[in-house]
Short mmCIF file of C-alpha atoms in Angstrom, two decimals:
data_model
loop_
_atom_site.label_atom_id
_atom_site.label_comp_id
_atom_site.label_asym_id
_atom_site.label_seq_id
_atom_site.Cartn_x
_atom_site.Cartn_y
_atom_site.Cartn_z
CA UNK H 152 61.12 -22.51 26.94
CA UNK H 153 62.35 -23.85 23.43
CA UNK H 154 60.52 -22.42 20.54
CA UNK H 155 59.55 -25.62 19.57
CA UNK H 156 57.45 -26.06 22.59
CA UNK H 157 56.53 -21.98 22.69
CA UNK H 158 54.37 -22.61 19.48
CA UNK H 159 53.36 -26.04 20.18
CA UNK H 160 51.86 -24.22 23.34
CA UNK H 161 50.33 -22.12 21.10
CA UNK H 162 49.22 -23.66 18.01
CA UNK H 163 45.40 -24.45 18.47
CA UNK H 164 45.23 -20.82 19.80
CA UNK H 165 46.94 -19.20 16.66
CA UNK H 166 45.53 -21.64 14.18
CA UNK H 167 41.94 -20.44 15.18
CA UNK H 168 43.39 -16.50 15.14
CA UNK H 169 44.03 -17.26 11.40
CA UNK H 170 40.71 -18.74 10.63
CA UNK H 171 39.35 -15.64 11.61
CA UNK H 172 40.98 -13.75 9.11
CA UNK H 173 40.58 -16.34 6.80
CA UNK H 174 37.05 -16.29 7.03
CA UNK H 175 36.90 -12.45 5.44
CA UNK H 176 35.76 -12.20 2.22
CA UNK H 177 38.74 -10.27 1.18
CA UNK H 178 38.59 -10.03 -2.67
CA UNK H 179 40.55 -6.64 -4.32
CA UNK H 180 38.94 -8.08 -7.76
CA UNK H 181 35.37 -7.36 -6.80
CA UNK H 182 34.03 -3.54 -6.15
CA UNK H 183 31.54 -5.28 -3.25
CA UNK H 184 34.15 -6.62 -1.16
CA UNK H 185 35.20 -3.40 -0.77
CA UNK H 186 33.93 -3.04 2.96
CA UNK H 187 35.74 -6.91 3.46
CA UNK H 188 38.85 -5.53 2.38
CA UNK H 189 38.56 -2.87 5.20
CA UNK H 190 37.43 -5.37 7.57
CA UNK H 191 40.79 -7.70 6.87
CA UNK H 192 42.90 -4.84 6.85
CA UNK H 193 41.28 -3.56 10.49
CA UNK H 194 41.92 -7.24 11.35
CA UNK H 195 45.71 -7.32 10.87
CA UNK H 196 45.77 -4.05 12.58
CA UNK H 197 44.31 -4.77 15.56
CA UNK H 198 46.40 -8.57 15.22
CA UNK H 199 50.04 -6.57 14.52
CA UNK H 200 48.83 -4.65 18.28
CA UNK H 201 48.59 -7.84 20.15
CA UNK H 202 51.96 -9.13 18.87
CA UNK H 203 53.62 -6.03 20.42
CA UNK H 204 54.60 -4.54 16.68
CA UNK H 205 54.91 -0.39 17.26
CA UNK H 206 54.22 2.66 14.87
CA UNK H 207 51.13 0.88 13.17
CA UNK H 208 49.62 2.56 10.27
CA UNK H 209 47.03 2.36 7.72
CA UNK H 210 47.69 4.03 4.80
CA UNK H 211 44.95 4.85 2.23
CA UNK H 212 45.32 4.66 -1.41
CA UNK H 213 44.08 4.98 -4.55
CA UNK H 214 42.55 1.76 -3.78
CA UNK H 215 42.90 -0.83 -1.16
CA UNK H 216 44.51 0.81 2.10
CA UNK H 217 48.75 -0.76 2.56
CA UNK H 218 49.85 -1.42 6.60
CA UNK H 219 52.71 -0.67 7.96
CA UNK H 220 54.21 -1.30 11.41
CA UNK H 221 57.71 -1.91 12.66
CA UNK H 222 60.02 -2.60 15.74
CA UNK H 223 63.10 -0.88 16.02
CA UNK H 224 65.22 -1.30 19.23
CA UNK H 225 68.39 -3.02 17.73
CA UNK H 226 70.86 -0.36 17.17
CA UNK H 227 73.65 -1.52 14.80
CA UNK H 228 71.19 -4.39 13.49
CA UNK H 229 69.92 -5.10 10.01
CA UNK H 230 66.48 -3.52 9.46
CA UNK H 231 64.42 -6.30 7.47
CA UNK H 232 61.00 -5.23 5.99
CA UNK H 233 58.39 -7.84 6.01
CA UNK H 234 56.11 -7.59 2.76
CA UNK H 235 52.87 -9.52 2.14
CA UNK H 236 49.16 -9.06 0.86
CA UNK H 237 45.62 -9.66 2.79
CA UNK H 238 43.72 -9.85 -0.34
CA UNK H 239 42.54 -13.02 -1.90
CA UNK H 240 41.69 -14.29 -5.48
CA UNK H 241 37.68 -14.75 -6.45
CA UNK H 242 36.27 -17.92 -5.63
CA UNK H 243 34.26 -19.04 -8.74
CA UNK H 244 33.23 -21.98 -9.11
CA UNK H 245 31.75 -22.18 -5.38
CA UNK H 246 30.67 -25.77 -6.79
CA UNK H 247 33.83 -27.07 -6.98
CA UNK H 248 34.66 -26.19 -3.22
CA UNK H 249 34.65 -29.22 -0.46
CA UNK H 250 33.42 -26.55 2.18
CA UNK H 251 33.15 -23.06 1.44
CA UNK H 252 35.88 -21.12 0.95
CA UNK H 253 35.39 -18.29 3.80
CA UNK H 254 34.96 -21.10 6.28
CA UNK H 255 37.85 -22.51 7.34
CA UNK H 256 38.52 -26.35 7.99
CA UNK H 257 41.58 -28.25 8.72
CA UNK H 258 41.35 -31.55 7.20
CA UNK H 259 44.01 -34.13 7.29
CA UNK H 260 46.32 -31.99 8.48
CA UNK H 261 45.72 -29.07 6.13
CA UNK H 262 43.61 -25.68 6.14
CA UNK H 263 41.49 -25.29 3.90
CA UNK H 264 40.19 -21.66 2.67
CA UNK H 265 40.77 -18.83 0.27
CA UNK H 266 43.87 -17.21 1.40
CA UNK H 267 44.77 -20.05 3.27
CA UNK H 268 48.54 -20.28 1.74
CA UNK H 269 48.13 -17.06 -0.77
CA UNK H 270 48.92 -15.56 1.26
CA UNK H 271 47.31 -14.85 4.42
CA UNK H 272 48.72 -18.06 5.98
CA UNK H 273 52.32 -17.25 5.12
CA UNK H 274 52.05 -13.65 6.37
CA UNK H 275 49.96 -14.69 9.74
CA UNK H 276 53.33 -16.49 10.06
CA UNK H 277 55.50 -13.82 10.53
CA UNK H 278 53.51 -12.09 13.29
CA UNK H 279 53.82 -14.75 15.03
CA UNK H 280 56.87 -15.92 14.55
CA UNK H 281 58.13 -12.44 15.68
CA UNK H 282 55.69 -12.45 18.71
CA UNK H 283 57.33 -15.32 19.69
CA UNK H 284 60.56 -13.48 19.82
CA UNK H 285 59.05 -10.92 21.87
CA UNK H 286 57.56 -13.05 24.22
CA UNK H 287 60.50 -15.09 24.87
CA UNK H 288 63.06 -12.64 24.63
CA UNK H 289 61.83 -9.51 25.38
CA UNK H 290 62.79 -7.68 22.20
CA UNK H 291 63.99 -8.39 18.61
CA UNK H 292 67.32 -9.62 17.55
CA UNK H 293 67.14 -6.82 14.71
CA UNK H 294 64.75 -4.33 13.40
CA UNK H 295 62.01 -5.36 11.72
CA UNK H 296 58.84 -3.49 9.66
CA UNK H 297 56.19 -4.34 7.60
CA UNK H 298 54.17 -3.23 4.91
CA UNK H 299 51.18 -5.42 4.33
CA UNK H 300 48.83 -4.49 0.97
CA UNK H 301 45.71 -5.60 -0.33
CA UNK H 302 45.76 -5.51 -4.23
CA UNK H 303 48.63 -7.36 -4.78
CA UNK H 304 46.14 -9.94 -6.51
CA UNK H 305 44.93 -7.24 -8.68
CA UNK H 306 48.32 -6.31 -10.15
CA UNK H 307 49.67 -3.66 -6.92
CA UNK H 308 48.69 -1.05 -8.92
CA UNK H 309 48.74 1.57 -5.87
CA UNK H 310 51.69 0.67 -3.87
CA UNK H 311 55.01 1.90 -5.98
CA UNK H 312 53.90 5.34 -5.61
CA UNK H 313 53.77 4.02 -2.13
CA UNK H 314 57.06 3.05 -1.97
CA UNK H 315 58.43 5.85 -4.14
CA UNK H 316 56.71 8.13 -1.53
CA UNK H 317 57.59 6.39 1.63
CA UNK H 318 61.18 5.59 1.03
CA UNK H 319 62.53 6.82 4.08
CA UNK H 320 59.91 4.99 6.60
CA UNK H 321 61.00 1.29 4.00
CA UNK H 322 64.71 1.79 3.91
CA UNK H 323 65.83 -1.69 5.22
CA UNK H 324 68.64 -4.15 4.92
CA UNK H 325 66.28 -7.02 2.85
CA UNK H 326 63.22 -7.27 2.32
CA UNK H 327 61.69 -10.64 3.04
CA UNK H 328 58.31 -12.31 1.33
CA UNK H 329 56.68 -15.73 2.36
CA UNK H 330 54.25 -15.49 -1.30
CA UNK H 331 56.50 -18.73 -3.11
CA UNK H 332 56.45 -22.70 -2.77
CA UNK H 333 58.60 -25.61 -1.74
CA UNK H 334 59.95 -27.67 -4.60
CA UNK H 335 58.15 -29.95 -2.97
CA UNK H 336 56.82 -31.47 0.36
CA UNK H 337 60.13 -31.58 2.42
CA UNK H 338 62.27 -29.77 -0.43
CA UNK H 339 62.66 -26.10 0.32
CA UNK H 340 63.79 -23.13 -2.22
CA UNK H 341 64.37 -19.86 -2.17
CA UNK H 342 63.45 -17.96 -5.43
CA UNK H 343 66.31 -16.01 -6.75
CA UNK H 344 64.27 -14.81 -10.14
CA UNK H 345 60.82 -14.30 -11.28
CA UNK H 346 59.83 -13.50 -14.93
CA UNK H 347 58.64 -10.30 -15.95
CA UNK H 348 55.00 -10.24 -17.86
CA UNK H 349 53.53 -7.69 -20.63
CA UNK H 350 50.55 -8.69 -22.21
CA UNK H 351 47.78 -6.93 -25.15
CA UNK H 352 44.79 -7.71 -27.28
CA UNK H 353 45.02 -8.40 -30.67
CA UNK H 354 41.98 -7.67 -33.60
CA UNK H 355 41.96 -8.03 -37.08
CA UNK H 356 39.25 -6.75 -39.07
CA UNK H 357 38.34 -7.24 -42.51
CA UNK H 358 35.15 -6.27 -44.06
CA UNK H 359 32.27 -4.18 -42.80
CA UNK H 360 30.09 -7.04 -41.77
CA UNK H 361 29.72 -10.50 -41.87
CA UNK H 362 29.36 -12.19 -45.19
CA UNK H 363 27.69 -14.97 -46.16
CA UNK H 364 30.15 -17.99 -47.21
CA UNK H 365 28.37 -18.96 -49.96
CA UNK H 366 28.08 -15.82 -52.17
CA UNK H 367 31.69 -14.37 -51.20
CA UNK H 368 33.69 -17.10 -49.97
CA UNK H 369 36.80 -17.17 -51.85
CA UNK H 370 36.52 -13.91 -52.96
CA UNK H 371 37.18 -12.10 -49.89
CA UNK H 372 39.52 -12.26 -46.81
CA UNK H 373 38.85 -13.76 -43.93
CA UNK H 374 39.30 -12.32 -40.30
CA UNK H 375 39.53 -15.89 -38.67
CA UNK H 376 41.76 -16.92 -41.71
CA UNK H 377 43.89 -13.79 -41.53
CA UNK H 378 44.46 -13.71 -37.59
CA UNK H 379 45.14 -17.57 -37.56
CA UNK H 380 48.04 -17.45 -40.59
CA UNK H 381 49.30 -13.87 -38.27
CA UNK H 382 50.22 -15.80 -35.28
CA UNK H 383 51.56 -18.60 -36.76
CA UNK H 384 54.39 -16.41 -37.35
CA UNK H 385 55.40 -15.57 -34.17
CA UNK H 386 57.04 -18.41 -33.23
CA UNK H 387 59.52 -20.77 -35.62
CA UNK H 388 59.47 -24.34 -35.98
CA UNK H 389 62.45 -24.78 -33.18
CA UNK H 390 59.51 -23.08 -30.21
CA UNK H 391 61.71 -19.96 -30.47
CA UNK H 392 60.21 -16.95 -30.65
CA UNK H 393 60.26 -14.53 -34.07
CA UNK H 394 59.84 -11.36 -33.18
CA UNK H 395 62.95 -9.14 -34.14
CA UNK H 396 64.95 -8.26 -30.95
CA UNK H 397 62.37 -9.84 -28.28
CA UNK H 398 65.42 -12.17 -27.26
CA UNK H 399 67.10 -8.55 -26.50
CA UNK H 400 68.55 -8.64 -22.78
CA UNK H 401 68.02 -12.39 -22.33
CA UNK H 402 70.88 -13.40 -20.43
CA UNK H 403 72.74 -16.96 -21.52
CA UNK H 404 72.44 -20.10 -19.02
CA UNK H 405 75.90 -20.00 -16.89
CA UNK H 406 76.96 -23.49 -16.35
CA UNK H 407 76.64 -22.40 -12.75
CA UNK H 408 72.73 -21.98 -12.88
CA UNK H 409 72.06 -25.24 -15.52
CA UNK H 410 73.86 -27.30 -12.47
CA UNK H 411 71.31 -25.46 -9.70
CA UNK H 412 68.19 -26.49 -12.33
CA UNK H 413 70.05 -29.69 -12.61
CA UNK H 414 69.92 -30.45 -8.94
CA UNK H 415 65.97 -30.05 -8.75
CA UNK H 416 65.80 -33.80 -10.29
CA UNK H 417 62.65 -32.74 -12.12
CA UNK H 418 61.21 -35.94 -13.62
CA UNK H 419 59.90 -34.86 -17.05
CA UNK H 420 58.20 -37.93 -17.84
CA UNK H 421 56.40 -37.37 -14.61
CA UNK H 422 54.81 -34.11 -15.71
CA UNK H 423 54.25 -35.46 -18.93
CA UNK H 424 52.10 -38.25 -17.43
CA UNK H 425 50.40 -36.16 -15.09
CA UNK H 426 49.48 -33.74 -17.59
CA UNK H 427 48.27 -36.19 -19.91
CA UNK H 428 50.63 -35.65 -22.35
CA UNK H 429 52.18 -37.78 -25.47
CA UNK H 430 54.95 -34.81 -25.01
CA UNK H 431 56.54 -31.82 -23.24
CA UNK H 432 56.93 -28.77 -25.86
CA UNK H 433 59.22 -25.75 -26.33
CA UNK H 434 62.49 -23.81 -27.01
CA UNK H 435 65.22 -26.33 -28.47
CA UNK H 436 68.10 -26.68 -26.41
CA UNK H 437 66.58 -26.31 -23.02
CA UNK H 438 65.00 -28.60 -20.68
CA UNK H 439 61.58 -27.75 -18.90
CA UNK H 440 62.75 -26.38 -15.98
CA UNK H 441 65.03 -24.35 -17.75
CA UNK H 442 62.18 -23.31 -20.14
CA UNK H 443 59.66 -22.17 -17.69
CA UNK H 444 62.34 -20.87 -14.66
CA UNK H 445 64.33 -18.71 -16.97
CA UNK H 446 63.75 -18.38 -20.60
CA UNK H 447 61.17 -15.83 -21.87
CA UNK H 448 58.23 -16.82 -23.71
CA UNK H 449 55.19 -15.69 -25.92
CA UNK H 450 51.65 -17.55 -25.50
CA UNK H 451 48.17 -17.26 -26.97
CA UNK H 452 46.00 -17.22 -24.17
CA UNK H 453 42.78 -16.56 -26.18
CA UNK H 454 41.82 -16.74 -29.88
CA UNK H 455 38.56 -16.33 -30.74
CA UNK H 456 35.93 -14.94 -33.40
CA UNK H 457 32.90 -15.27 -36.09
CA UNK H 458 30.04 -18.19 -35.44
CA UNK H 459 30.80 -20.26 -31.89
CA UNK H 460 26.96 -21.44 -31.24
CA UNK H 461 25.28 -24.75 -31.55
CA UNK H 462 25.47 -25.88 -35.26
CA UNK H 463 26.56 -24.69 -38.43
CA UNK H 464 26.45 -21.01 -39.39
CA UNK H 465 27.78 -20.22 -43.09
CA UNK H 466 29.79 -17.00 -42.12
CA UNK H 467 32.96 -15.24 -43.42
CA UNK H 468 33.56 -13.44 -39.88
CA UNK H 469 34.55 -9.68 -40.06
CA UNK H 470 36.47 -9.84 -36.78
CA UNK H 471 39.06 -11.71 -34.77
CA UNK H 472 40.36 -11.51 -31.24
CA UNK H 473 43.23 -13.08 -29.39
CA UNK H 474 45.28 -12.00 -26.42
CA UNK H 475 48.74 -12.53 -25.99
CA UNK H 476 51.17 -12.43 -22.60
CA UNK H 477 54.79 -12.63 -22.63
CA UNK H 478 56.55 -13.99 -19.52
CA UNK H 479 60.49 -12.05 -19.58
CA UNK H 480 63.83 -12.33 -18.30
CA UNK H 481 66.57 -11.14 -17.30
CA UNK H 482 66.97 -7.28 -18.55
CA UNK H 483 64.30 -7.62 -21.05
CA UNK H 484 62.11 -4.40 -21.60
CA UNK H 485 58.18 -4.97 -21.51
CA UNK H 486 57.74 -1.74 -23.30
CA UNK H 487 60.34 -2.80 -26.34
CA UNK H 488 58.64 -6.28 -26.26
CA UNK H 489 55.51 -4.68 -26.57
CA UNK H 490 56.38 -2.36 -29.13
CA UNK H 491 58.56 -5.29 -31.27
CA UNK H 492 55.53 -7.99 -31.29
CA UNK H 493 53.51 -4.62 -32.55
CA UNK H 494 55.36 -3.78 -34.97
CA UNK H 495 55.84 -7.84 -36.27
CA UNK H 496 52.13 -8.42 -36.64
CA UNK H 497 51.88 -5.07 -38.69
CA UNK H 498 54.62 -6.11 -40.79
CA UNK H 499 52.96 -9.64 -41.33
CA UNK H 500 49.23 -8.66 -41.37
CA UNK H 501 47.44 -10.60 -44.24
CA UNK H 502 46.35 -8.05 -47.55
CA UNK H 503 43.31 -6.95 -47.12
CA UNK H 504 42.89 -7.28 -43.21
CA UNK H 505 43.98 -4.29 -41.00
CA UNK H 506 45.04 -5.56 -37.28
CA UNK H 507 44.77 -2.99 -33.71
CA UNK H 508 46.86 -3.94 -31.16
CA UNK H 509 45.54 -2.86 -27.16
CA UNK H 510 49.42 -2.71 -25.10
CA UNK H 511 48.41 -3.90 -21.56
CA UNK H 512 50.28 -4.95 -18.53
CA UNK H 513 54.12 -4.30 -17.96
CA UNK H 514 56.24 -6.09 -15.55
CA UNK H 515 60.20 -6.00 -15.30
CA UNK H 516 61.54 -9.52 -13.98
CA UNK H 517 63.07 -9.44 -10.52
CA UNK H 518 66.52 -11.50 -10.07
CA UNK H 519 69.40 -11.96 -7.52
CA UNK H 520 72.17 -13.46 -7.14
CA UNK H 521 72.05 -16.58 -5.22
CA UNK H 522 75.76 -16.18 -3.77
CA UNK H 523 74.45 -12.98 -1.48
CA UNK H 524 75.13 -13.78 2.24
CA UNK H 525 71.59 -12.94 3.35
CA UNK H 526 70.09 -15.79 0.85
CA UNK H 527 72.98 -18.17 2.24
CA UNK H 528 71.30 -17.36 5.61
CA UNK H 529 68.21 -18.25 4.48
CA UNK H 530 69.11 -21.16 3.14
CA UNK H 531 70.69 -22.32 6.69
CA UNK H 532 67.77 -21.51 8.35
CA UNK H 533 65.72 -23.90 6.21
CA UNK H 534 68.23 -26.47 6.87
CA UNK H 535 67.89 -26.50 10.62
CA UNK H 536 64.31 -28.06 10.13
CA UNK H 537 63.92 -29.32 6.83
CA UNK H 538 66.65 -31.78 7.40
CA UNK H 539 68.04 -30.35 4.02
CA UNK H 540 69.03 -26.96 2.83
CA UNK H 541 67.40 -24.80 0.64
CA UNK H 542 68.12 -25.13 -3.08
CA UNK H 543 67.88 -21.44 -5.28
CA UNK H 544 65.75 -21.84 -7.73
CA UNK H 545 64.31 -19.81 -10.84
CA UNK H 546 60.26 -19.67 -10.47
CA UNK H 547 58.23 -18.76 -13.94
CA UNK H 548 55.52 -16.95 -12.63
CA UNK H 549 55.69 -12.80 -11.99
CA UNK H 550 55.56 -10.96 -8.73
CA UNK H 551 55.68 -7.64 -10.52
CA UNK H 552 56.07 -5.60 -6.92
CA UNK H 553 59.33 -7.50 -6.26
CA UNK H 554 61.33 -5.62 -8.81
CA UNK H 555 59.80 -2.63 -7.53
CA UNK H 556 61.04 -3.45 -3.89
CA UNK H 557 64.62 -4.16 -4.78
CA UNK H 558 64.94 -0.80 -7.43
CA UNK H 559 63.46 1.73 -5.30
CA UNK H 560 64.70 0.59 -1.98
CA UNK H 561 67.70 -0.55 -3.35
CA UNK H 562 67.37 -4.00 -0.93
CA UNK H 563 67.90 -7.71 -1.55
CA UNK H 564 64.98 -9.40 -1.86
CA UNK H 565 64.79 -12.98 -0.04
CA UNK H 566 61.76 -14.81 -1.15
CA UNK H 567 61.19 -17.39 1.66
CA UNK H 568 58.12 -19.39 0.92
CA UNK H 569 56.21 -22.11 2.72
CA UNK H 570 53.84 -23.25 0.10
CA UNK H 571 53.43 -26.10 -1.84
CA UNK H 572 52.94 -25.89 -5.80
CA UNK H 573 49.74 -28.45 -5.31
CA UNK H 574 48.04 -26.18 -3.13
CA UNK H 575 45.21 -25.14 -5.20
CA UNK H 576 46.36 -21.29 -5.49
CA UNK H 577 43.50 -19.41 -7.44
CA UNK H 578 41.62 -22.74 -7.18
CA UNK H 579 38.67 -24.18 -5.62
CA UNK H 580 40.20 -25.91 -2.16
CA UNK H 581 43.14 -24.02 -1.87
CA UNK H 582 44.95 -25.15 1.09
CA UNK H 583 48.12 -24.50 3.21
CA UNK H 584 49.86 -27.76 4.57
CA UNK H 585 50.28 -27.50 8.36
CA UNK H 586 53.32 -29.35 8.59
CA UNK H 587 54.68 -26.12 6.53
CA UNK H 588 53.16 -23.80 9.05
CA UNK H 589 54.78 -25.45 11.93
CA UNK H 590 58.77 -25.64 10.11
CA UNK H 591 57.89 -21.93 8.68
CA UNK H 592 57.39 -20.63 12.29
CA UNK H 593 61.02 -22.10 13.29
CA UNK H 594 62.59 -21.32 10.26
CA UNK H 595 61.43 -17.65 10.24
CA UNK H 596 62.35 -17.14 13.88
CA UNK H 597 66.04 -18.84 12.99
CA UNK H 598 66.59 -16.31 10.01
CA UNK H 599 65.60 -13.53 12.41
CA UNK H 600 68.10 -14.49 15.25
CA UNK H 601 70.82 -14.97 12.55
CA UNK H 602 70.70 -12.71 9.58
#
C-alpha cells in the first residue's frame, strides 16, 4: 500500500485521535492547569505506545514533566531526535473564539483549537508519520527519539538542565522540529536562523510623590517627561539603534543570503496595505524581510505612568515605566546587550530623575548554514509534494531552546514546519490547515526514508 493511500485510510481515524488531545486544557502559563498538563502529557504517553515507539519515559521537572521515547534498530543509521511541546498558550478573550477553543472543529477544511498548529498538530504528525513506517515496513529506516516538553510556551525554563543532564540518552545526528510556518499556502521553508531575545523593565523616578501641576510645574522634573526624552535616544534618526556596541557580533548580509530573502518575492506594499499603513519603518539600507529575518532590533513594548483615568488630572507624575525587548543576531550576547542599553540610559538619564533597570529574559539566536546536506534533504522532501522545493529562510521570532539543542548536543537543527503565518498562533481561532497535515505526513515520512 502507497503511503498516500495508508493515511488516506487513516485520516478520519487520526484526525479524531488529535482532537482528543486537543481538547486538554493544556496551559504551562496558568498554576490550575496544572493537573491538564499531566493529563496531555499521560495522553502522548499512552499515544507514543500505540505507535510502537520503545523506552518511553516521563521525566519530572522542576515544572512541567519532558517525554522521551525512541526506536533504535538501524545500526549504522542516523539517529534523529524529534523535539516538540504539548503545552498551549492562554485563551483570553474566550469572546473572540468561533467555538471554544478546547473543542475541536474542522471547518472548511481546517481545525480549529488551541494547540491546533502550535504545536500539538505538528507534533501529532510525527507519531504518525513514523507509525506509518512501522506499519508498512516493519521497522524504521533510521533511529529515531523524542523528547516532547510542556513549558516551551512559558520560556523552557526546565529542560536545558534536561538536556545538559541527559546528553547521552539525546545524542543524535539532527534534531528535527515541526514549531515554524510555510511562507505561505503552497510555499514551504525551512528556517535556518531565529533571533535571540533579552528583554527588562525600565523606571524613572523623580520626586517623592506626585505634585500638583499647578504649584510646581516648571519647577520640577518630570518622570513622564524624563523617561519619554530617555528613550528617544536609543535609536537615531536612520531606525538604527544607539546603544554603544549593541551592533557587536552582528554579522553583515552575504550577497548569498540578500539573494535567498530576495527570492521570497515579499510584496511590501502588500503588508503595508494590510497593516493599514501610509508606510513600512526601520533600519536604512535594508528591506523588511531583511529587517525582521536577520537584523537585531530594540522595541518599546510598554510605556506607561502618572494620571491614565477618565478626564483631566493636574499631576506632575513621580514615576514612569516602560519595558523594552531586543530581538538579536547572529553572535550577539544578551547579557552585553543587556548590560550596554543599562549602562546608555544611565549615561543619558535626565538631571534630577534617577532610572532602575530590572534585566529579564536572555536568549542566544540559533543559526545554520543552509548548504548542510541534511537541510538539502529536507528541502527535497518538501519538493516531492509541494510541487516546489523548500526555500531557507531567516524567521524573526525566538525559539530560545533551539540554540540550546544544537550547543549542547552539538546537532544540526532542521526546522521543518507545516504552519501557516495566518494561523491565529496565540490568537483566538487558531487553526492548522489540513491540506498541511496531509503533505506534512508525506513529507515527514520522505525525510525519514532519505536522510
Amino acid at each position: 500500500m502507497s503511503y498516500e493511500t495508508y493515511f488516506q485510510a487513516e485520516r478520519e481515524a487520526q484526525l479524531n485521535e488529535l482532537k482528543q488531545w486537543l481538547a486538554i486544557p493544556s496551559i504551562s502559563a496558568l498554576s490550575t492547569h496544572k493537573e491538564d498538563i499531566n493529563t496531555a502529557a499521560g495522553w502522548l504517553v499512552e499515544t507514543l505506545k500505540r505507535a510502537g515507539l520503545e523506552n518511553i519515559e516521563l521525566h519530572p521537572t522542576a515544572g512541567h514533566p519532558v517525554i522521551y521515547a525512541d526506536y533504535l534498530h538501524a545500526p549504522g543509521k542516523p539517529t534523529i531526535l524529534v523535539y516538540g511541546h504539548y503545552d498551549v498558550q492562554p485563551v483570553d478573550p474566550l469572546n473572540l473564539w468561533t467555538t471554544p477553543p478546547f473543542e475541536p472543529e474542522i471547518r472548511d477544511g481546517k481545525l480549529y483549537a488551541r494547540g491546533a498548529t502550535d504545536d500539538k498538530g505538528q507534533v501529532f504528525m510525527h507519531i504518525k508519520a513514523i507509525e506509518a513506517i512501522l506499519k508498512q515496513e516493519g521497522t524504521l529506516p533510521v533511529n529515531i527519539k523524542l523528547c516532547i516538553e510542556g513549558e516551551e510556551e512559558i520560556g523552557s525554563v526546565n529542560l536545558p538542565p534536561f538536556l545538559e543532564a541527559n546528553q547521552d540518552k539525546l545524542a543524535a545526528d539532527a534534531v528535527l522540529v515541526s514549531d515554524t510556518s510555510l511562507l505561505e499556502r503552497g510555499r514551504p521553508a525551512i528556517c535556518t536562523g531565529l533571533r535571540g531575545l533579552c528583554s527588562m523593565e525600565v523606571t524613572v523616578n523623580t520626586a517623592l510623590t506626585d505634585l500638583h501641576s499647578g504649584s510646581y510645574g516648571g519647577g520640577v522634573p518630570n518622570a513622564l517627561h524624563a523617561l519619554v526624552s530617555l528613550l528617544s535616544t536609543l535609536h537615531d534618526d536612520k531606525g538604527r539603534v544607539s546603544v554603544e556596541g549593541f551592533y557587536e557580533g552582528v554579522p553583515a548580509l552575504s550577497p548569498l543570503l540578500r539573494e535567498e530573502f530576495a527570492k521570497q518575492g515579499v510584496d511590501e506594499d502588500k503588508i503595508r496595505t494590510a497593516l493599514g499603513l501610509e508606510q513600512l519603518y526601520g533600519e536604512e539600507g535594508y528591506t523588511f524581510v531583511e529587517r525582521v529575518g536577520a537584523r537585531p532590533t530594540l522595541e518599546l513594548n510598554g510605556v506607561y505612568g502618572g494620571f491614565q483615568g477618565e478626564g483631566s488630572k493636574t499631576v506632575i507624575p513621580k514615576e514612569a515605566h516602560a519595558k523594552i525587548t531586543c530581538r538579536l543576531v547572529g553572535d550577539q550576547d544578551p547579557q552585553h546587550i543587556l548590560d550596554a542599553v543599562e549602562a546608555h540610559l544611565k549615561a543619558n538619564i535626565q538631571k534630577g530623575a534617577k532610572v532602575q533597570v530590572k534585566q529579564m529574559e536572555k536568549a542566544r539566536a540559533f543559526n545554520i548554514d543552509p548548504s548542510h546536506p541534511i537541510l538539502q534533504t529536507a528541502a527535497d522532501a518538501y519538493g516531492k509534494f509541494y510541487g516546489t522545493r523548500a526555500l531557507f529562510t531567516k524567521d524573526g521570532g525566538s525559539i530560545p531552546i533551539m540554540e540550546s539543542f544544537a550547543r549542547i548536543l552539538k546537532a544540526p537543527v532542521v526546522l521543518m514546519g507545516f504552519g501557516l503565518d495566518d494561523e491565529n498562533l496565540h490568537a483566538p481561532d487558531e487553526h492548522f490547515n489540513l491540506e498541511n497535515f496531509d503533505k506534512g505526513l508525506l513529507t515527514l515520512v520522505e525525510f525519514l526514508k532519505t536522510v
